[in-house]
Short mmCIF file of C-alpha atoms in Angstrom, two decimals:
data_model
loop_
_atom_site.label_atom_id
_atom_site.label_comp_id
_atom_site.label_asym_id
_atom_site.label_seq_id
_atom_site.Cartn_x
_atom_site.Cartn_y
_atom_site.Cartn_z
CA GLY A 67 6.20 0.41 123.12
CA ASP A 68 5.71 -3.30 123.51
CA PRO A 69 7.04 -4.99 120.30
CA ARG A 70 4.64 -7.88 120.89
CA VAL A 71 1.69 -5.56 120.20
CA PRO A 72 2.53 -4.25 116.71
CA PHE A 73 -0.86 -2.85 115.73
CA VAL A 74 -1.78 -0.58 118.60
CA ALA A 75 -0.94 3.09 118.13
CA ARG A 76 1.26 3.81 121.11
CA ALA A 77 0.74 6.69 123.51
CA GLY A 78 2.28 9.86 122.16
CA SER A 79 2.57 8.57 118.59
CA GLY A 80 1.68 10.96 115.80
CA ALA A 81 -0.83 10.58 113.01
CA LEU A 82 1.84 9.12 110.72
CA GLU A 83 2.69 6.37 113.20
CA ALA A 84 -0.99 5.62 113.73
CA MET A 85 -1.48 5.31 109.95
CA SER A 86 1.54 3.03 109.72
CA ALA A 87 0.11 0.84 112.47
CA ALA A 88 -3.24 0.66 110.68
CA ARG A 89 -1.49 -0.31 107.45
CA GLU A 90 0.49 -2.98 109.24
CA GLU A 91 -2.69 -4.33 110.77
CA ASN A 92 -4.45 -4.55 107.41
CA VAL A 93 -1.49 -6.40 105.89
CA PHE A 94 -1.44 -8.83 108.80
CA MET A 95 -5.19 -9.43 108.62
CA ALA A 96 -5.04 -9.93 104.84
CA ARG A 97 -2.40 -12.61 105.32
CA LEU A 98 -4.35 -14.18 108.16
CA SER A 99 -7.57 -14.34 106.15
CA GLU A 100 -5.62 -15.81 103.22
CA LYS A 101 -4.28 -18.59 105.45
CA ALA A 102 -7.84 -19.19 106.68
CA GLN A 103 -9.05 -19.16 103.05
CA ARG A 104 -11.59 -16.46 103.88
CA PHE A 105 -11.07 -14.54 100.68
CA GLU A 106 -14.07 -12.24 101.07
CA ASP A 107 -12.45 -10.94 104.27
CA MET A 108 -9.09 -10.71 102.50
CA VAL A 109 -10.64 -8.51 99.81
CA GLU A 110 -11.95 -6.10 102.45
CA PHE A 111 -8.56 -5.77 104.15
CA THR A 112 -6.70 -5.22 100.88
CA LYS A 113 -9.31 -2.65 99.79
CA LYS A 114 -8.53 -0.73 102.97
CA LEU A 115 -4.85 -0.76 102.02
CA VAL A 116 -5.64 0.72 98.63
CA MET A 117 -7.89 3.42 100.08
CA MET A 118 -5.17 4.62 102.45
CA GLY A 119 -3.83 6.63 99.52
CA ALA A 120 -0.24 5.40 99.45
CA GLU A 121 1.43 3.34 96.74
CA LEU A 122 1.35 -0.38 97.47
CA SER A 123 4.57 -2.27 98.07
CA PRO A 124 5.26 -5.32 95.85
CA ASP A 125 4.10 -7.58 98.68
CA GLU A 126 0.92 -5.56 99.23
CA ARG A 127 0.01 -5.50 95.55
CA CYS A 128 0.40 -9.29 95.44
CA LEU A 129 -1.93 -9.61 98.44
CA LEU A 130 -4.47 -7.47 96.58
CA SER A 131 -4.09 -9.59 93.46
CA SER A 132 -4.42 -12.83 95.39
CA SER A 133 -7.52 -11.69 97.28
CA TYR A 134 -9.53 -10.79 94.19
CA LYS A 135 -8.17 -13.67 92.13
CA ASN A 136 -9.31 -16.23 94.71
CA CYS A 137 -12.62 -14.49 95.37
CA VAL A 138 -13.49 -14.16 91.68
CA GLY A 139 -11.83 -17.43 90.69
CA ALA A 140 -14.13 -19.50 92.88
CA ARG A 141 -17.15 -17.87 91.24
CA ARG A 142 -15.72 -18.37 87.76
CA GLN A 143 -15.41 -22.07 88.51
CA ALA A 144 -18.99 -22.09 89.81
CA TRP A 145 -20.20 -20.34 86.67
CA ARG A 146 -18.49 -22.89 84.42
CA ALA A 147 -20.02 -25.75 86.40
CA VAL A 148 -23.51 -24.23 86.15
CA ARG A 149 -23.08 -23.58 82.44
CA ILE A 150 -22.15 -27.22 81.85
CA LEU A 151 -25.21 -28.30 83.84
CA GLU A 152 -27.35 -25.95 81.78
CA GLU A 153 -26.12 -27.62 78.58
CA ARG A 154 -26.76 -31.11 79.94
CA GLN A 155 -30.04 -30.56 81.78
CA GLY A 156 -31.62 -27.79 79.73
CA ASN A 157 -33.68 -30.25 77.70
CA LYS A 158 -35.53 -31.53 80.77
CA GLY A 159 -38.16 -28.84 80.60
CA PRO A 160 -38.59 -25.08 80.96
CA ALA A 161 -38.96 -25.25 84.76
CA ILE A 162 -35.54 -26.89 85.22
CA LEU A 163 -33.93 -24.55 82.70
CA GLU A 164 -35.39 -21.51 84.47
CA LEU A 165 -33.93 -22.64 87.81
CA ILE A 166 -30.48 -23.21 86.33
CA GLN A 167 -30.46 -19.93 84.45
CA GLY A 168 -31.62 -18.05 87.53
CA TYR A 169 -28.76 -19.48 89.55
CA LYS A 170 -26.28 -18.72 86.75
CA SER A 171 -27.47 -15.11 86.75
CA LYS A 172 -26.85 -14.93 90.49
CA VAL A 173 -23.24 -16.11 90.04
CA GLU A 174 -22.73 -13.71 87.13
CA LYS A 175 -23.93 -10.83 89.28
CA GLU A 176 -21.43 -11.70 92.01
CA ILE A 177 -18.57 -11.94 89.50
CA SER A 178 -19.60 -8.65 87.92
CA GLU A 179 -19.74 -6.85 91.27
CA ARG A 180 -16.26 -7.94 92.35
CA CYS A 181 -14.66 -7.35 88.94
CA THR A 182 -16.25 -3.91 88.60
CA GLU A 183 -15.14 -3.05 92.13
CA LEU A 184 -11.50 -3.90 91.37
CA LEU A 185 -11.58 -2.14 88.00
CA GLY A 186 -12.76 0.98 89.84
CA LEU A 187 -9.84 0.73 92.29
CA LEU A 188 -7.43 0.31 89.41
CA ASP A 189 -8.71 3.34 87.52
CA THR A 190 -9.15 5.72 90.45
CA GLU A 191 -6.32 4.71 92.78
CA LEU A 192 -3.78 2.11 91.72
CA LEU A 193 -2.88 3.21 88.20
CA ARG A 194 -2.86 6.84 89.30
CA MET A 195 -0.33 6.07 92.06
CA ALA A 196 1.85 3.67 90.05
CA SER A 197 5.33 5.22 89.78
CA THR A 198 7.42 2.49 88.16
CA PRO A 199 7.08 0.68 84.82
CA ASP A 200 6.76 -2.62 86.70
CA ASP A 201 3.82 -1.29 88.75
CA LYS A 202 2.11 0.15 85.68
CA VAL A 203 2.42 -3.11 83.74
CA PHE A 204 1.26 -5.13 86.76
CA TYR A 205 -1.91 -3.05 87.23
CA LEU A 206 -2.71 -2.75 83.53
CA THR A 207 -2.40 -6.53 83.25
CA MET A 208 -4.84 -6.86 86.16
CA LYS A 209 -7.22 -4.52 84.37
CA GLY A 210 -7.04 -6.62 81.23
CA ASP A 211 -7.58 -9.80 83.24
CA TYR A 212 -10.74 -8.57 84.98
CA CYS A 213 -12.20 -7.16 81.78
CA ARG A 214 -11.58 -10.63 80.33
CA TYR A 215 -13.44 -12.29 83.21
CA LEU A 216 -16.44 -10.03 82.56
CA ALA A 217 -16.29 -10.73 78.82
CA GLU A 218 -16.47 -14.49 79.49
CA PHE A 219 -20.19 -14.34 80.18
CA ALA A 220 -21.21 -10.98 78.73
CA THR A 221 -23.18 -10.87 75.47
CA GLY A 222 -23.83 -8.32 72.75
CA GLU A 223 -22.65 -4.79 73.48
CA GLY A 224 -21.49 -5.80 76.96
CA HIS A 225 -19.12 -8.38 75.50
CA SER A 226 -17.81 -5.92 72.92
CA LYS A 227 -17.27 -3.23 75.56
CA ARG A 228 -15.35 -5.46 77.97
CA SER A 229 -13.35 -7.08 75.17
CA SER A 230 -12.31 -3.68 73.86
CA GLU A 231 -11.38 -2.41 77.33
CA GLY A 232 -9.38 -5.55 78.06
CA ASN A 233 -7.53 -5.37 74.75
CA SER A 234 -6.73 -1.69 75.34
CA ALA A 235 -5.32 -2.39 78.83
CA TYR A 236 -3.20 -5.32 77.67
CA THR A 237 -1.94 -3.34 74.66
CA GLN A 238 -0.98 -0.36 76.80
CA ALA A 239 0.79 -2.68 79.24
CA SER A 240 2.65 -4.34 76.36
CA GLU A 241 3.91 -1.02 75.03
CA ILE A 242 5.36 -0.13 78.44
CA ALA A 243 6.74 -3.62 79.04
CA VAL A 244 8.52 -3.91 75.68
CA SER A 245 10.12 -0.48 75.98
CA GLN A 246 10.91 -0.35 79.71
CA LEU A 247 11.11 -3.86 81.19
CA PRO A 248 13.68 -6.57 80.41
CA ALA A 249 12.45 -9.48 78.31
CA THR A 250 12.99 -11.81 81.27
CA SER A 251 10.96 -9.72 83.74
CA PRO A 252 8.35 -11.95 85.42
CA THR A 253 5.84 -9.09 85.18
CA ARG A 254 6.41 -8.81 81.42
CA LEU A 255 6.22 -12.58 80.93
CA VAL A 256 2.98 -12.84 82.94
CA LEU A 257 1.51 -10.07 80.79
CA ALA A 258 2.39 -12.00 77.62
CA LEU A 259 0.94 -15.19 79.07
CA ASN A 260 -2.37 -13.60 80.04
CA PHE A 261 -2.63 -11.44 76.90
CA SER A 262 -2.19 -14.54 74.75
CA VAL A 263 -4.93 -16.31 76.76
CA PHE A 264 -7.16 -13.28 76.11
CA TYR A 265 -6.70 -13.64 72.34
CA TYR A 266 -7.35 -17.37 72.50
CA GLU A 267 -10.44 -17.30 74.71
CA VAL A 268 -12.10 -13.93 74.08
CA PHE A 269 -11.19 -13.17 70.47
CA GLY A 270 -10.99 -16.83 69.44
CA SER A 271 -7.69 -16.26 67.64
CA PRO A 272 -5.18 -19.05 68.35
CA GLU A 273 -2.84 -17.68 65.65
CA LYS A 274 -2.50 -14.30 67.42
CA ALA A 275 -2.31 -16.03 70.81
CA CYS A 276 0.61 -18.13 69.54
CA ALA A 277 2.33 -15.07 68.08
CA ILE A 278 2.21 -13.20 71.40
CA ALA A 279 3.35 -16.18 73.47
CA LYS A 280 6.14 -17.21 71.10
CA SER A 281 7.47 -13.66 70.75
CA ALA A 282 7.72 -13.31 74.53
CA PHE A 283 9.33 -16.73 74.85
CA ASP A 284 11.90 -16.07 72.11
CA ASP A 285 12.75 -12.58 73.42
CA ALA A 286 13.40 -13.98 76.91
CA MET A 287 15.42 -16.94 75.63
CA GLY A 288 17.63 -14.57 73.66
CA VAL A 289 18.91 -12.77 76.76
CA MET A 290 18.82 -15.43 79.44
CA GLY A 291 22.51 -16.20 79.18
CA GLY A 292 23.43 -13.14 81.26
CA MET A 293 21.14 -13.93 84.20
CA ASP A 294 22.08 -15.59 87.45
CA GLU A 295 20.38 -18.89 88.33
CA GLU A 296 17.90 -17.42 90.84
CA GLU A 297 16.60 -14.83 88.37
CA TYR A 298 16.49 -17.43 85.62
CA ARG A 299 14.38 -19.87 87.58
CA ASP A 300 11.71 -17.26 88.34
CA SER A 301 11.37 -16.50 84.63
CA ALA A 302 11.81 -20.08 83.42
CA ALA A 303 8.73 -21.33 85.29
CA ILE A 304 6.52 -18.73 83.57
CA MET A 305 8.11 -19.60 80.23
CA GLN A 306 7.16 -23.22 80.88
CA LEU A 307 3.50 -22.14 81.01
CA LEU A 308 3.92 -20.15 77.78
CA ARG A 309 5.42 -23.26 76.20
CA ASP A 310 2.56 -25.46 77.48
CA ASN A 311 -0.04 -23.15 75.96
CA LEU A 312 1.87 -22.97 72.69
CA THR A 313 1.84 -26.77 72.54
CA LEU A 314 -1.92 -26.82 73.12
CA TRP A 315 -2.68 -24.11 70.58
CA THR A 316 -0.40 -25.36 67.80
CA THR A 317 -1.89 -28.84 68.22
CA SER A 318 -5.43 -27.44 68.05
CA MET A 319 -4.53 -25.72 64.76
CA ALA A 320 -3.05 -28.86 63.22
CA PRO A 321 -4.49 -29.72 59.75
CA ASP A 322 -5.91 -33.06 60.91
CA ARG A 323 -8.04 -31.17 63.46
CA GLY A 324 -9.41 -28.86 60.80
CA GLY A 325 -8.52 -25.82 62.92
CA GLN A 326 -11.09 -26.83 65.51
CA MET A 327 -10.44 -25.16 68.87
CA ASP A 328 -10.33 -27.46 71.84
CA ASP A 329 -12.34 -26.80 75.00
CA THR A 330 -9.39 -27.67 77.23
CA ALA A 331 -8.62 -24.76 79.53
CA VAL A 332 -5.40 -22.85 78.98
CA GLU A 333 -3.14 -21.57 81.72
CA GLU A 334 -2.93 -18.04 82.99
CA MET A 335 -0.97 -16.49 85.81
CA GLU A 336 -1.23 -13.66 88.28
CA ARG A 337 2.28 -13.66 89.74
CA PRO A 338 5.34 -15.93 89.58
CA TRP A 339 4.55 -17.98 92.65
CA GLN A 340 0.77 -18.27 92.40
CA THR A 341 -0.80 -19.45 89.18
CA THR A 342 -4.48 -19.63 88.46
CA GLY A 343 -5.01 -21.82 85.41
CA PHE A 344 -8.07 -24.05 85.47
CA GLY A 345 -7.04 -26.93 83.26
CA ASP A 346 -4.58 -29.68 82.55
CA LEU A 347 -2.82 -29.11 79.24
CA ALA A 348 -3.39 -32.61 77.84
CA LEU A 349 -5.83 -32.33 74.96
CA GLY A 350 -9.24 -33.67 75.82
CA ALA A 351 -8.32 -34.08 79.48
CA GLU A 352 -10.98 -33.73 82.11
CA ARG A 353 -10.77 -30.45 84.00
CA PRO A 354 -8.74 -31.09 87.16
CA THR A 355 -9.58 -29.77 90.57
CA ARG A 356 -7.95 -26.58 91.82
CA ARG A 357 -5.89 -28.75 94.20
CA ARG A 358 -4.44 -30.70 91.27
CA CYS A 359 -3.67 -27.45 89.44
CA ARG A 360 -1.80 -26.11 92.46
CA ALA A 361 0.09 -29.37 92.89
CA ARG A 362 1.17 -29.25 89.25
CA ARG A 363 2.43 -25.66 89.58
CA ALA A 364 4.23 -26.45 92.85
CA ALA A 365 5.99 -29.38 91.20
CA LEU A 366 6.93 -27.22 88.22
CA PHE A 367 8.58 -24.57 90.40
CA ALA A 368 10.29 -27.12 92.62
CA ARG A 369 11.72 -28.84 89.57
CA ALA A 370 12.93 -25.54 88.11
CA ARG A 371 14.74 -24.68 91.32
CA ARG A 372 16.58 -28.01 91.41
CA LEU A 373 17.90 -28.00 87.86
CA PRO A 374 21.20 -26.36 86.91
CA LEU A 375 20.92 -23.31 84.68
CA ARG A 376 22.40 -24.97 81.58
CA VAL A 377 19.93 -27.86 81.91
CA LEU A 378 16.95 -25.50 82.15
CA VAL A 379 18.09 -23.67 79.01
CA ALA A 380 18.46 -26.96 77.13
CA VAL A 381 15.01 -28.18 78.23
CA LEU A 382 13.25 -24.99 77.10
CA GLN A 383 15.10 -24.91 73.78
CA ALA A 384 14.23 -28.55 73.10
CA ARG A 385 10.56 -27.98 73.84
CA MET A 386 10.39 -24.99 71.51
CA GLY A 387 11.84 -27.31 68.86
CA ASP A 388 8.96 -29.71 69.50
CA ILE A 389 6.47 -26.86 68.95
CA LYS A 390 8.07 -25.89 65.62
CA ARG A 391 7.78 -29.49 64.44
CA LEU A 392 4.08 -29.54 65.41
CA ARG A 393 3.47 -26.50 63.23
#
């Protein structure tokens, strides 16, 4: 067949080749829609990949993660903006408040639909097909993340239900990660990062959040000496985010702050090369735009890839020393 036409099932090809061509087409279209920043389309193409009934490759699972993260992330930002407006404009009369709350409910419904959709795919397809510890931890972390997103605006029993489900998913992922993945595994480090954010934001427990983040950081630091520089840099950039959050949380728990939690957003991550935090780590800083967040992450990874291994180790050790002094 013509190699320039990769997605057309060629004459005489069997069902397996036709399925392979369809899979290849969905991957291509997911990447194309990502480049075009049409994330609703990207979600549809990655959903088709999942429903084909075969285990996703590492690249395909990252496309799935990226599609939902961008689709839901935009709505989470919208919800936060509307909530702030509700706080500032709610005293201007019941008519204004009703309009704002109606619009907030619309955004919440959209977030809920997408999160529930992905949670269904995780429970019925992805976790069932996961064959490696890395896959299982990756998908259980995703499950915890999307339960957390639902818990952000849920109230009453809904909040308790989603919080419990998220905690259960993260805990299960942690048990697998600690026993079957190396301490420096990016998947294990991302789990620790996001699980600690869950404790900080959903359970309101900066002490437990610090314990999870510091344990992961210390475990990874203890075995990094045997890694080559390429492996180290992938892990070191995630550890930088753990360290940043630890600095924020230990500062917020300082005695002169009376244990008051700061409203500054913490950082979370979906995969080593695409982070999704919403805030600058400087206390009291204004929330930056998503473009500034991406620029900060890009600079972090570029810097990590330029530094020699021994320098990276020294930097991380020094910064953990700063955190201990804060406490």
